[in-house]
Amino acid sequence: MKYVYYFGEGKKGMKDILGGKGLNLGVMTNIGIPVPPGFTITTQACKKINENNKWPEGLKKELDENIARLQEEMQQKLSDDNYPLLLSVRSGAAVSMPGMMDTVLNLGMNDKTVKVIANKTDNPRFAWDSYRRFIQMFGNVVMGIKHHYFEEVLDNVKETKGVKFDTELEIEDLKKVVKDYKKVVAEHAGKDFPQDPHKQLEMSIDAVFGSWDNKRAISYRRINNIKGLIGTAVNIQTMVFGNMGDDSGTGVLFTRNPANGEKEFYGEFLMNAQGEDVVAGIRTPKDIKKLKQINQDVYDELVEIYEKVEHYYKDMQDMEFTIQKGKLYILQTRTGKRTAQAAVKIAVDMVNEELIDKKQAILRIDPDQLDQLLHKQIDELAKKKHEVLAKGLPASPGAAVGEVVFDADTAFEWTKQGKDVVLVRVETSPEDIEGMNAAKGVLTARGGMTSHAAVVARGMGKCCVAGCGDIDIDYENSQFTVNNTIVQQGDYITLDGGTGELFKGRLPVKDPEVGGSFATIMKWADEFRKIGVRTNADIPRDAKVALEFGAEGIGLCRTEHMFFEGERIKHVRKMILADNETARKKALDNLLPYQKSDFKGLFEVMGEKPVVIRTLDPPLHEFLPKKEEDIELIAKEMQVSVEKIKASISDLHEFNPMLGHRGCRLGITYPEITAMQARAIVEAACEVSKENDLEVKAEIMIPLVGNVKELADQKKVVQNVIDNTLEKFDMDLHIMIGTMIEIPRAAITADEIAKQAEFFSFGTNDLTQMTCGFSRDDAGKFLKEYVQKGIYSRDPFQVLDQDGVGKIMTIAVEKGRKTNPKIELGICGEHGGEPSSVIFSHKIGLDYVSCSPYRVPIARLAAAHAVLKK
Amino acid sequence: MKYVYYFGEGKKGMKDILGGKGLNLGVMTNIGIPVPPGFTITTQACKKINENNKWPEGLKKELDENIARLQEEMQQKLSDDNYPLLLSVRSGAAVSMPGMMDTVLNLGMNDKTVKVIANKTDNPRFAWDSYRRFIQMFGNVVMGIKHHYFEEVLDNVKETKGVKFDTELEIEDLKKVVKDYKKVVAEHAGKDFPQDPHKQLEMSIDAVFGSWDNKRAISYRRINNIKGLIGTAVNIQTMVFGNMGDDSGTGVLFTRNPANGEKEFYGEFLMNAQGEDVVAGIRTPKDIKKLKQINQDVYDELVEIYEKVEHYYKDMQDMEFTIQKGKLYILQTRTGKRTAQAAVKIAVDMVNEELIDKKQAILRIDPDQLDQLLHKQIDELAKKKHEVLAKGLPASPGAAVGEVVFDADTAFEWTKQGKDVVLVRVETSPEDIEGMNAAKGVLTARGGMTSHAAVVARGMGKCCVAGCGDIDIDYENSQFTVNNTIVQQGDYITLDGGTGELFKGRLPVKDPEVGGSFATIMKWADEFRKIGVRTNADIPRDAKVALEFGAEGIGLCRTEHMFFEGERIKHVRKMILADNETARKKALDNLLPYQKSDFKGLFEVMGEKPVVIRTLDPPLHEFLPKKEEDIELIAKEMQVSVEKIKASISDLHEFNPMLGHRGCRLGITYPEITAMQARAIVEAACEVSKENDLEVKAEIMIPLVGNVKELADQKKVVQNVIDNTLEKFDMDLHIMIGTMIEIPRAAITADEIAKQAEFFSFGTNDLTQMTCGFSRDDAGKFLKEYVQKGIYSRDPFQVLDQDGVGKIMTIAVEKGRKTNPKIELGICGEHGGEPSSVIFSHKIGLDYVSCSPYRVPIARLAAAHAVLKK
């Protein structure tokens, strides 16, 4: 077995054994890019060494041969009296694991070479500083000596000298540091720092290979779900220095603008500097275009190189270069990170430039990343200048700037007065809907990514930071405290819903940019995708947004979301608190016109696109007043005692409301509620169809069915209303009746249920709750730890648990199609807008996914990925 | 097709078309029992008539032929001038539906025959009363006239005459009644009462067939899950009368004593009376043995007949007879209802008498009925004399008499003082355990059959009436109110846990009778059954009871049930409220000796029988103090502020605790809890094994696993403790590690989980909650209606939902055995002691069921049924 590959010896497809970095260095070498020469020791060597605790047969010989070849090429030798060779030793696995494994630089430095280099470079300070850095790095990484021993030495020397920064030390000081460092090594490692560069090299190779199995790397692989790798490769490469004088320098470049995607030479550099100086921000790097004035040749070479490399990789590259005494070296190239906007523009441009095809362009864009494009963003520069006050969960993307208010009513009132407000609550409840709607953003102290606040805000496309445990809300004094900062009602705050950050004050915000390239990519995605994309929308405004984002229908309209608006809640409460059917029917009669006009609004926006409307779902107590004054009000209106209302409220209390009297269970107990809703839907469908000369496609969805007889019961009620209403209107619209599949029993008995249903829609939020036995409202307490421990690789409320919930969905799909091959299948849980879940939905053969309006483009793109990734 | 069968023409196996009654009358005729002659019209005729609304071809002709044969045999004719034939027309389906369908008696009466009969019997009062009864019955049943019209006539006549009872009316009055009845018929039916007996007969036949589809009968069939019948048969039989004078009489008899099963001639009779007189209780019937003195011949004939009939049917019979003018007729025989005690004794006796074999004996006993035998019972006679104060759910069988107390502490204190108490609570919580244990019985105002009170009481074998919504508890004044009755602390009440009845005062109570026959039946059941029977027991006392009842191991020991006793709860609370691992470990160290001694107690009782111990399951907040004084106490003990304790309590609050931080999720967050429990178990097992020179068989069960990685995590903790402890004790006990299957995801991924588990135990309570999406604590609100509407045929928390939960269990069994063929499978939910669920468990191949101690015999018998019913 061959363990060592000189740069260029490797071939495409050898990433597994050479690692990404090693392969790329070889590739560049092969296409004539000036890469500092070197070679790669394979991952197979890593595996053997880690397994057997010794070098495999032949590795030492190969290493020696490659060192010899390198010395020959460089005309330098390890520990040479005139031309000492210095090396870097870096890890590089097949999958990038930045910063997780060890690196050794300046290898080859010793008591002799430091002097040679001091002479050769005429820069003794550089030489001694490099030496002391090498000892420190080697001592720590290879010999396992704790950092602070070295720091103490450095601090002592600085203190003695009375200076503050390393850079203020002079050559003699550095020599003292080197001397003391060597003592530290001898003392703490129990042996001397090795002067022999061959020894240094072998020890470094062992250390880097060993770091594959350090704790940090193992947990990184677990968290990022990196599997199937046998180890890291090690790259041994000639050191080049950008800090050898004014004819030296270093920089980074992007082959296109990573912020906006423009096709331009983009980058920064510093002369007489090391790579870390460019990043550190102590000196301000210069625009790469200025390099032309300093060294036209190098500049031209760099331009030629970057074009060549991008053309080779057919993707935007992020490269590092060093100029050592006027000679250009490329140290690294990799696919460049970019903003969503840039990603979209680059992908479209590259198709136009015939570098890639549409399929590749689509696959280049991470659907999740699109979220950035679709919402307001805080200006990045401004963000850097502001301190983060606290951090919660990034519950709903976008940015919000406004005055703090602590209750929904104030949010509503202040907004009416023309103010921008951010609603801050411990947690939100359905009573807060109007206030949330009015506010620019929502901040909660409790609750997870699928808490009420998060779900509703995402549905509204409104920025939300949830579960921000660091804020301590004091409703009584209308203020909240973070550590020692007090924020009062009326103070401005800024939320970043994409990161979960909270800032005090008003930060500048950019509007979303859904330009031409975005539209192009979306159009291409639609050409490939097979699965439909609908939206979850309850009101016409949301439906309109979703249509603009390309929704092909409404997959879930939650009728109860309209129950809180204005006068309605009064009627809803009367309905719930009615103690006989007559009183209940009267309250329902009062609700009917509201519901009907809501549905008409939706149908008018959606035209002939399908609209799935779910009958009443939440437990009734959610609608009841909690505040004393509201209780008094409703008691007065209903002409009953406050005690009676309170008794009713207490009667409706449930220990586990999630598993209580809700969903179709309400409709079975009170068929008149279902009948009223059905009537509102069908009358609205008839009227809109007539008025606009079209055919509204309404689908009535019964929630929380676990037993086919529940569906049969509710279907009878609904069908009866449909028949009567169509007769009244003398129309023959087809109104579908179907059910949510959100209870495990429904999935398990889907063959029975499908006989009664024209469609299924997977309610994966509830299905996850019941299949996994997790309360979405409570699981925050342990799910985080579960994900950390790798019990679930991702939060199953965010990313569909394909191994469990997905399995039960698959059963339901198979059983459902078996008894009703024409059944329409969709998903309307939060997962409908999550890329991997969209791909799963495609795989198991669903007809559509439905998600919040702002995730429609994400779902469209993911749906195309589902086809193209196959 | 033959539609009419003369009694005796039918054959065994024709029950479906002749109905039970028709077949039996024919059988008796054939074996020479004097049955009033008659014939049966088949269920097939019923089906055709109900479908086509007309008589099928040929039926009329067959009817006429059979009437002719009957007239010939009786030497009587319909509407004959000298010997008029009177008939009864009765329904009789293949499955008994007592009182659900219609009956017509005295058919053949008309203006002419009434006079003939008056003369012939020399009893004009009898004749006219029979006639007026016939018109009323016929008018109501056949002609659909409401009862009250007839009642008004009768009331008027009585009023005019100034009498109170029907019996006070004289012949002339009855004639007036007959006249007015005929007017009522003419007025309300729009046609005259038919004088022609053939017309009467045909109309009656139609009416009885038609009653198959009345509302009452349909819902009876639905509720009793009677399926697959095509209709009822109709039996037309000669009327005989026991009220024709002192040489006539009527009675009922049992072939053995139905109360205690003694083999004796048992029954009652009345001379010159109708059947209803015996039942009505106006006259006191005489012991059947006295008949000897009145009519030796009839008595001897009756003895001969009853022995013959019992011998024929090989089961205790309940018979009705009439003596008409000295001639004995048997009107009916059917399998006699009996108490559990009688059922057991009769079954065993009949085996000894070689009437039946052991298998038949076992199948004769309804497992559910055994419950009666195993608990105290209120004396039935005493019950009849007391008014039922209120009725709740029969949550745990038995009887309890005691003074009312309203809190657990008082229950405990008063019991210590030697009083008998009944604990009355709105609902109970784990804090009440000690008080429940002390009380003779428990009464709650809220909660269903699987509420905390119900489950715990059943586990303790303690009488409990739950969810008694009619009682209004006023804790402040230590009293409860039912309607207007006030019951105060210290007042005596009596509970019947088998019926849910509540009585004021002290009713006499009988002890359970688990005599010789019971033991014999149990022994026989064990010979046949294949599935093991273990018990759910947390403390040695329960384990002992279960052992006496034949338990073969403990299938579920809930460790947390011991957490409330005495000092322990303090340590438990300290553990929960600890804010660091050190404090938590200290509290756990204090708990260890308690837990260990608990387990030693159990192991000592169980010897080498397996004992499954579940690690901590309930959410931690269940253990926290709720009362202000307890909060203050624990704050003081822990030397922290009351506010801090309250904050911790509020932090632990959950919206849906059932789906929250409980089960193995606790052990994963706090592995030290699992480790402490494992240590207590293993040390106890080692010590008991050593001290008693035996091998304790402990099985450690991890609850609420949904993902194999959860089990793997906890298994690692437990295995580590096992290894260390066994090493310490230098022993090599095998301690099994397994899991509950109670989350749908666990069932769906059972193949993965089985790789890590030595056993599965189906926790069907939680599995039902999550599979069906029902909170056991809340579902009472709608499940009753669900059962009424037939959505679920039985409450799925009481009787396993085989179509849903059962299906998911089947998946788990298949998947589990696939990857681990040796896996041990059991069930430990409440269903483990419910007969149909035991049979299901046998069918899907479980190794054992586990149930509360008092249900062990039921499970053993049901398990034998499972084999024998196959």
PDB file of N, CA, C and O in Angstrom, chain A residues 651 653 655-659 665 668 707 710 743 745 771-773 775 778 781 786 789-791 801, chain B residues 651 653 655-659 665 668 707 710 743 745 771-773 775 778 781 786 789 791 801:
ATOM      1  N   ASP A 651     -63.750  23.854  34.865  1.00  0.00           N
ATOM      2  CA  ASP A 651     -64.195  22.570  34.299  1.00  0.00           C
ATOM      3  C   ASP A 651     -63.418  22.211  33.043  1.00  0.00           C
ATOM      4  O   ASP A 651     -63.182  21.038  32.751  1.00  0.00           O
ATOM      5  N   HIS A 653     -60.416  22.951  32.398  1.00  0.00           N
ATOM      6  CA  HIS A 653     -58.986  22.746  32.622  1.00  0.00           C
ATOM      7  C   HIS A 653     -58.590  21.310  32.289  1.00  0.00           C
ATOM      8  O   HIS A 653     -59.324  20.369  32.581  1.00  0.00           O
ATOM      9  N   PHE A 655     -55.199  18.398  32.255  1.00  0.00           N
ATOM     10  CA  PHE A 655     -53.847  18.096  32.717  1.00  0.00           C
ATOM     11  C   PHE A 655     -52.873  18.045  31.549  1.00  0.00           C
ATOM     12  O   PHE A 655     -51.743  18.460  31.639  1.00  0.00           O
ATOM     13  N   ASN A 656     -53.345  17.477  30.465  1.00  0.00           N
ATOM     14  CA  ASN A 656     -52.515  17.367  29.261  1.00  0.00           C
ATOM     15  C   ASN A 656     -53.344  17.807  28.062  1.00  0.00           C
ATOM     16  O   ASN A 656     -53.847  16.979  27.305  1.00  0.00           O
ATOM     17  N   PRO A 657     -53.506  19.125  27.921  1.00  0.00           N
ATOM     18  CA  PRO A 657     -54.425  19.615  26.881  1.00  0.00           C
ATOM     19  C   PRO A 657     -54.075  19.089  25.490  1.00  0.00           C
ATOM     20  O   PRO A 657     -54.955  18.931  24.658  1.00  0.00           O
ATOM     21  N   MET A 658     -52.790  18.801  25.278  1.00  0.00           N
ATOM     22  CA  MET A 658     -52.388  18.315  23.962  1.00  0.00           C
ATOM     23  C   MET A 658     -53.116  17.014  23.613  1.00  0.00           C
ATOM     24  O   MET A 658     -53.357  16.710  22.454  1.00  0.00           O
ATOM     25  N   LEU A 659     -53.421  16.231  24.648  1.00  0.00           N
ATOM     26  CA  LEU A 659     -54.069  14.940  24.438  1.00  0.00           C
ATOM     27  C   LEU A 659     -55.513  14.986  24.922  1.00  0.00           C
ATOM     28  O   LEU A 659     -56.090  13.967  25.273  1.00  0.00           O
ATOM     29  N   ARG A 665     -62.595  15.826  18.229  1.00  0.00           N
ATOM     30  CA  ARG A 665     -63.334  15.456  19.450  1.00  0.00           C
ATOM     31  C   ARG A 665     -64.341  16.545  19.812  1.00  0.00           C
ATOM     32  O   ARG A 665     -65.403  16.252  20.360  1.00  0.00           O
ATOM     33  N   ILE A 668     -67.241  16.243  17.437  1.00  0.00           N
ATOM     34  CA  ILE A 668     -68.099  15.089  17.733  1.00  0.00           C
ATOM     35  C   ILE A 668     -69.000  15.404  18.922  1.00  0.00           C
ATOM     36  O   ILE A 668     -70.178  15.075  18.927  1.00  0.00           O
ATOM     37  N   ASN A 707     -59.365   7.414  14.648  1.00  0.00           N
ATOM     38  CA  ASN A 707     -60.223   6.255  14.435  1.00  0.00           C
ATOM     39  C   ASN A 707     -61.136   6.603  13.275  1.00  0.00           C
ATOM     40  O   ASN A 707     -61.718   7.690  13.242  1.00  0.00           O
ATOM     41  N   GLU A 710     -64.419   8.366  13.773  1.00  0.00           N
ATOM     42  CA  GLU A 710     -64.461   9.799  14.042  1.00  0.00           C
ATOM     43  C   GLU A 710     -64.628  10.554  12.731  1.00  0.00           C
ATOM     44  O   GLU A 710     -65.447  11.465  12.608  1.00  0.00           O
ATOM     45  N   ILE A 743     -52.137  11.525  14.531  1.00  0.00           N
ATOM     46  CA  ILE A 743     -52.171  10.644  15.699  1.00  0.00           C
ATOM     47  C   ILE A 743     -51.617   9.299  15.233  1.00  0.00           C
ATOM     48  O   ILE A 743     -52.009   8.818  14.166  1.00  0.00           O
ATOM     49  N   ARG A 745     -52.281   6.349  15.883  1.00  0.00           N
ATOM     50  CA  ARG A 745     -53.308   5.378  15.557  1.00  0.00           C
ATOM     51  C   ARG A 745     -53.879   5.601  14.160  1.00  0.00           C
ATOM     52  O   ARG A 745     -54.255   4.657  13.474  1.00  0.00           O
ATOM     53  N   THR A 771     -45.820  10.465  18.485  1.00  0.00           N
ATOM     54  CA  THR A 771     -44.986   9.321  18.124  1.00  0.00           C
ATOM     55  C   THR A 771     -43.770   9.249  19.040  1.00  0.00           C
ATOM     56  O   THR A 771     -43.382   8.175  19.487  1.00  0.00           O
ATOM     57  N   CYS A 772     -43.188  10.412  19.319  1.00  0.00           N
ATOM     58  CA  CYS A 772     -41.995  10.424  20.171  1.00  0.00           C
ATOM     59  C   CYS A 772     -42.360  10.613  21.636  1.00  0.00           C
ATOM     60  O   CYS A 772     -41.503  10.443  22.502  1.00  0.00           O
ATOM     61  N   GLY A 773     -43.596  10.993  21.916  1.00  0.00           N
ATOM     62  CA  GLY A 773     -43.968  11.250  23.301  1.00  0.00           C
ATOM     63  C   GLY A 773     -43.349  12.523  23.846  1.00  0.00           C
ATOM     64  O   GLY A 773     -43.026  12.602  25.017  1.00  0.00           O
ATOM     65  N   SER A 775     -43.842  16.603  24.446  1.00  0.00           N
ATOM     66  CA  SER A 775     -44.654  17.809  24.387  1.00  0.00           C
ATOM     67  C   SER A 775     -43.796  18.921  23.828  1.00  0.00           C
ATOM     68  O   SER A 775     -42.750  19.249  24.374  1.00  0.00           O
ATOM     69  N   ASP A 778     -42.830  21.576  26.211  1.00  0.00           N
ATOM     70  CA  ASP A 778     -42.008  21.240  27.371  1.00  0.00           C
ATOM     71  C   ASP A 778     -40.667  20.628  26.994  1.00  0.00           C
ATOM     72  O   ASP A 778     -39.751  20.595  27.804  1.00  0.00           O
ATOM     73  N   LYS A 781     -36.733  21.525  27.579  1.00  0.00           N
ATOM     74  CA  LYS A 781     -35.926  21.226  28.768  1.00  0.00           C
ATOM     75  C   LYS A 781     -34.925  20.106  28.548  1.00  0.00           C
ATOM     76  O   LYS A 781     -33.874  20.081  29.163  1.00  0.00           O
ATOM     77  N   TYR A 786     -30.586  16.097  24.458  1.00  0.00           N
ATOM     78  CA  TYR A 786     -30.719  14.925  23.599  1.00  0.00           C
ATOM     79  C   TYR A 786     -29.919  15.110  22.310  1.00  0.00           C
ATOM     80  O   TYR A 786     -29.291  14.177  21.822  1.00  0.00           O
ATOM     81  N   LYS A 789     -26.244  14.980  23.074  1.00  0.00           N
ATOM     82  CA  LYS A 789     -25.781  13.613  23.308  1.00  0.00           C
ATOM     83  C   LYS A 789     -25.946  12.726  22.075  1.00  0.00           C
ATOM     84  O   LYS A 789     -25.623  11.543  22.122  1.00  0.00           O
ATOM     85  N   GLY A 790     -26.504  13.295  21.022  1.00  0.00           N
ATOM     86  CA  GLY A 790     -26.634  12.532  19.784  1.00  0.00           C
ATOM     87  C   GLY A 790     -27.753  11.513  19.810  1.00  0.00           C
ATOM     88  O   GLY A 790     -27.806  10.617  18.972  1.00  0.00           O
ATOM     89  N   ILE A 791     -28.679  11.631  20.778  1.00  0.00           N
ATOM     90  CA  ILE A 791     -29.804  10.689  20.817  1.00  0.00           C
ATOM     91  C   ILE A 791     -30.718  10.966  19.626  1.00  0.00           C
ATOM     92  O   ILE A 791     -31.148  10.050  18.938  1.00  0.00           O
ATOM     93  N   ASP A 801     -38.070  13.612  12.060  1.00  0.00           N
ATOM     94  CA  ASP A 801     -37.400  12.401  12.560  1.00  0.00           C
ATOM     95  C   ASP A 801     -37.738  11.257  11.598  1.00  0.00           C
ATOM     96  O   ASP A 801     -38.706  10.545  11.770  1.00  0.00           O
TER      97      ASP A 801
ATOM     98  N   ASP B 651     -40.352  26.413  37.699  1.00  0.00           N
ATOM     99  CA  ASP B 651     -39.515  25.982  36.569  1.00  0.00           C
ATOM    100  C   ASP B 651     -39.890  24.587  36.094  1.00  0.00           C
ATOM    101  O   ASP B 651     -39.781  24.273  34.914  1.00  0.00           O
ATOM    102  N   HIS B 653     -42.763  23.273  36.198  1.00  0.00           N
ATOM    103  CA  HIS B 653     -44.126  23.174  35.664  1.00  0.00           C
ATOM    104  C   HIS B 653     -44.089  22.788  34.191  1.00  0.00           C
ATOM    105  O   HIS B 653     -43.248  23.230  33.436  1.00  0.00           O
ATOM    106  N   PHE B 655     -46.627  21.988  30.598  1.00  0.00           N
ATOM    107  CA  PHE B 655     -47.945  22.134  29.975  1.00  0.00           C
ATOM    108  C   PHE B 655     -48.605  20.773  29.763  1.00  0.00           C
ATOM    109  O   PHE B 655     -49.794  20.616  29.917  1.00  0.00           O
ATOM    110  N   ASN B 656     -47.804  19.825  29.367  1.00  0.00           N
ATOM    111  CA  ASN B 656     -48.300  18.473  29.133  1.00  0.00           C
ATOM    112  C   ASN B 656     -47.352  17.491  29.799  1.00  0.00           C
ATOM    113  O   ASN B 656     -46.523  16.873  29.134  1.00  0.00           O
ATOM    114  N   PRO B 657     -47.465  17.373  31.106  1.00  0.00           N
ATOM    115  CA  PRO B 657     -46.476  16.561  31.833  1.00  0.00           C
ATOM    116  C   PRO B 657     -46.374  15.123  31.316  1.00  0.00           C
ATOM    117  O   PRO B 657     -45.319  14.501  31.390  1.00  0.00           O
ATOM    118  N   MET B 658     -47.480  14.630  30.760  1.00  0.00           N
ATOM    119  CA  MET B 658     -47.457  13.261  30.254  1.00  0.00           C
ATOM    120  C   MET B 658     -46.398  13.096  29.167  1.00  0.00           C
ATOM    121  O   MET B 658     -45.850  12.021  28.969  1.00  0.00           O
ATOM    122  N   LEU B 659     -46.169  14.182  28.422  1.00  0.00           N
ATOM    123  CA  LEU B 659     -45.209  14.138  27.313  1.00  0.00           C
ATOM    124  C   LEU B 659     -43.948  14.926  27.665  1.00  0.00           C
ATOM    125  O   LEU B 659     -43.252  15.408  26.783  1.00  0.00           O
ATOM    126  N   ARG B 665     -35.935  10.022  30.351  1.00  0.00           N
ATOM    127  CA  ARG B 665     -35.416  11.373  30.100  1.00  0.00           C
ATOM    128  C   ARG B 665     -34.796  11.947  31.367  1.00  0.00           C
ATOM    129  O   ARG B 665     -33.851  12.730  31.301  1.00  0.00           O
ATOM    130  N   ILE B 668     -31.450  10.289  31.814  1.00  0.00           N
ATOM    131  CA  ILE B 668     -30.448  10.777  30.863  1.00  0.00           C
ATOM    132  C   ILE B 668     -29.926  12.130  31.315  1.00  0.00           C
ATOM    133  O   ILE B 668     -28.734  12.401  31.255  1.00  0.00           O
ATOM    134  N   ASN B 707     -36.308   5.845  21.593  1.00  0.00           N
ATOM    135  CA  ASN B 707     -35.185   5.850  20.664  1.00  0.00           C
ATOM    136  C   ASN B 707     -34.141   4.916  21.257  1.00  0.00           C
ATOM    137  O   ASN B 707     -33.827   5.007  22.455  1.00  0.00           O
ATOM    138  N   GLU B 710     -31.542   6.131  23.684  1.00  0.00           N
ATOM    139  CA  GLU B 710     -31.890   6.386  25.083  1.00  0.00           C
ATOM    140  C   GLU B 710     -31.603   5.143  25.922  1.00  0.00           C
ATOM    141  O   GLU B 710     -31.011   5.208  26.995  1.00  0.00           O
ATOM    142  N   ILE B 743     -44.080   4.055  24.009  1.00  0.00           N
ATOM    143  CA  ILE B 743     -44.106   5.206  23.110  1.00  0.00           C
ATOM    144  C   ILE B 743     -44.218   4.643  21.696  1.00  0.00           C
ATOM    145  O   ILE B 743     -43.494   3.701  21.364  1.00  0.00           O
ATOM    146  N   ARG B 745     -43.078   5.457  18.958  1.00  0.00           N
ATOM    147  CA  ARG B 745     -41.810   5.381  18.238  1.00  0.00           C
ATOM    148  C   ARG B 745     -41.007   4.145  18.635  1.00  0.00           C
ATOM    149  O   ARG B 745     -40.288   3.560  17.821  1.00  0.00           O
ATOM    150  N   THR B 771     -50.693   6.511  21.400  1.00  0.00           N
ATOM    151  CA  THR B 771     -51.151   5.979  20.114  1.00  0.00           C
ATOM    152  C   THR B 771     -52.493   6.593  19.734  1.00  0.00           C
ATOM    153  O   THR B 771     -52.714   6.945  18.577  1.00  0.00           O
ATOM    154  N   CYS B 772     -53.372   6.718  20.714  1.00  0.00           N
ATOM    155  CA  CYS B 772     -54.694   7.282  20.437  1.00  0.00           C
ATOM    156  C   CYS B 772     -54.727   8.791  20.633  1.00  0.00           C
ATOM    157  O   CYS B 772     -55.689   9.448  20.238  1.00  0.00           O
ATOM    158  N   GLY B 773     -53.679   9.336  21.268  1.00  0.00           N
ATOM    159  CA  GLY B 773     -53.702  10.766  21.540  1.00  0.00           C
ATOM    160  C   GLY B 773     -54.699  11.151  22.615  1.00  0.00           C
ATOM    161  O   GLY B 773     -55.293  12.216  22.557  1.00  0.00           O
ATOM    162  N   SER B 775     -55.287  11.813  26.680  1.00  0.00           N
ATOM    163  CA  SER B 775     -54.775  11.930  28.033  1.00  0.00           C
ATOM    164  C   SER B 775     -55.718  11.183  28.946  1.00  0.00           C
ATOM    165  O   SER B 775     -56.900  11.477  28.999  1.00  0.00           O
ATOM    166  N   ASP B 778     -57.750  13.276  31.209  1.00  0.00           N
ATOM    167  CA  ASP B 778     -58.716  14.226  30.652  1.00  0.00           C
ATOM    168  C   ASP B 778     -59.770  13.561  29.780  1.00  0.00           C
ATOM    169  O   ASP B 778     -60.814  14.136  29.505  1.00  0.00           O
ATOM    170  N   LYS B 781     -63.843  13.228  29.771  1.00  0.00           N
ATOM    171  CA  LYS B 781     -64.791  14.197  29.239  1.00  0.00           C
ATOM    172  C   LYS B 781     -65.457  13.764  27.943  1.00  0.00           C
ATOM    173  O   LYS B 781     -66.573  14.130  27.663  1.00  0.00           O
ATOM    174  N   TYR B 786     -67.755   8.841  23.251  1.00  0.00           N
ATOM    175  CA  TYR B 786     -67.181   8.049  22.172  1.00  0.00           C
ATOM    176  C   TYR B 786     -67.689   6.613  22.230  1.00  0.00           C
ATOM    177  O   TYR B 786     -67.966   5.998  21.215  1.00  0.00           O
ATOM    178  N   LYS B 789     -71.326   6.509  21.256  1.00  0.00           N
ATOM    179  CA  LYS B 789     -71.507   6.643  19.812  1.00  0.00           C
ATOM    180  C   LYS B 789     -70.888   5.483  19.041  1.00  0.00           C
ATOM    181  O   LYS B 789     -70.951   5.437  17.814  1.00  0.00           O
ATOM    182  N   ILE B 791     -67.734   4.858  18.642  1.00  0.00           N
ATOM    183  CA  ILE B 791     -66.466   5.159  17.967  1.00  0.00           C
ATOM    184  C   ILE B 791     -65.396   4.194  18.491  1.00  0.00           C
ATOM    185  O   ILE B 791     -64.636   3.623  17.727  1.00  0.00           O
ATOM    186  N   ASP B 801     -57.342  -1.527  23.037  1.00  0.00           N
ATOM    187  CA  ASP B 801     -57.814  -1.192  21.690  1.00  0.00           C
ATOM    188  C   ASP B 801     -57.022  -2.042  20.696  1.00  0.00           C
ATOM    189  O   ASP B 801     -55.988  -1.642  20.188  1.00  0.00           O
TER     190      ASP B 801
END
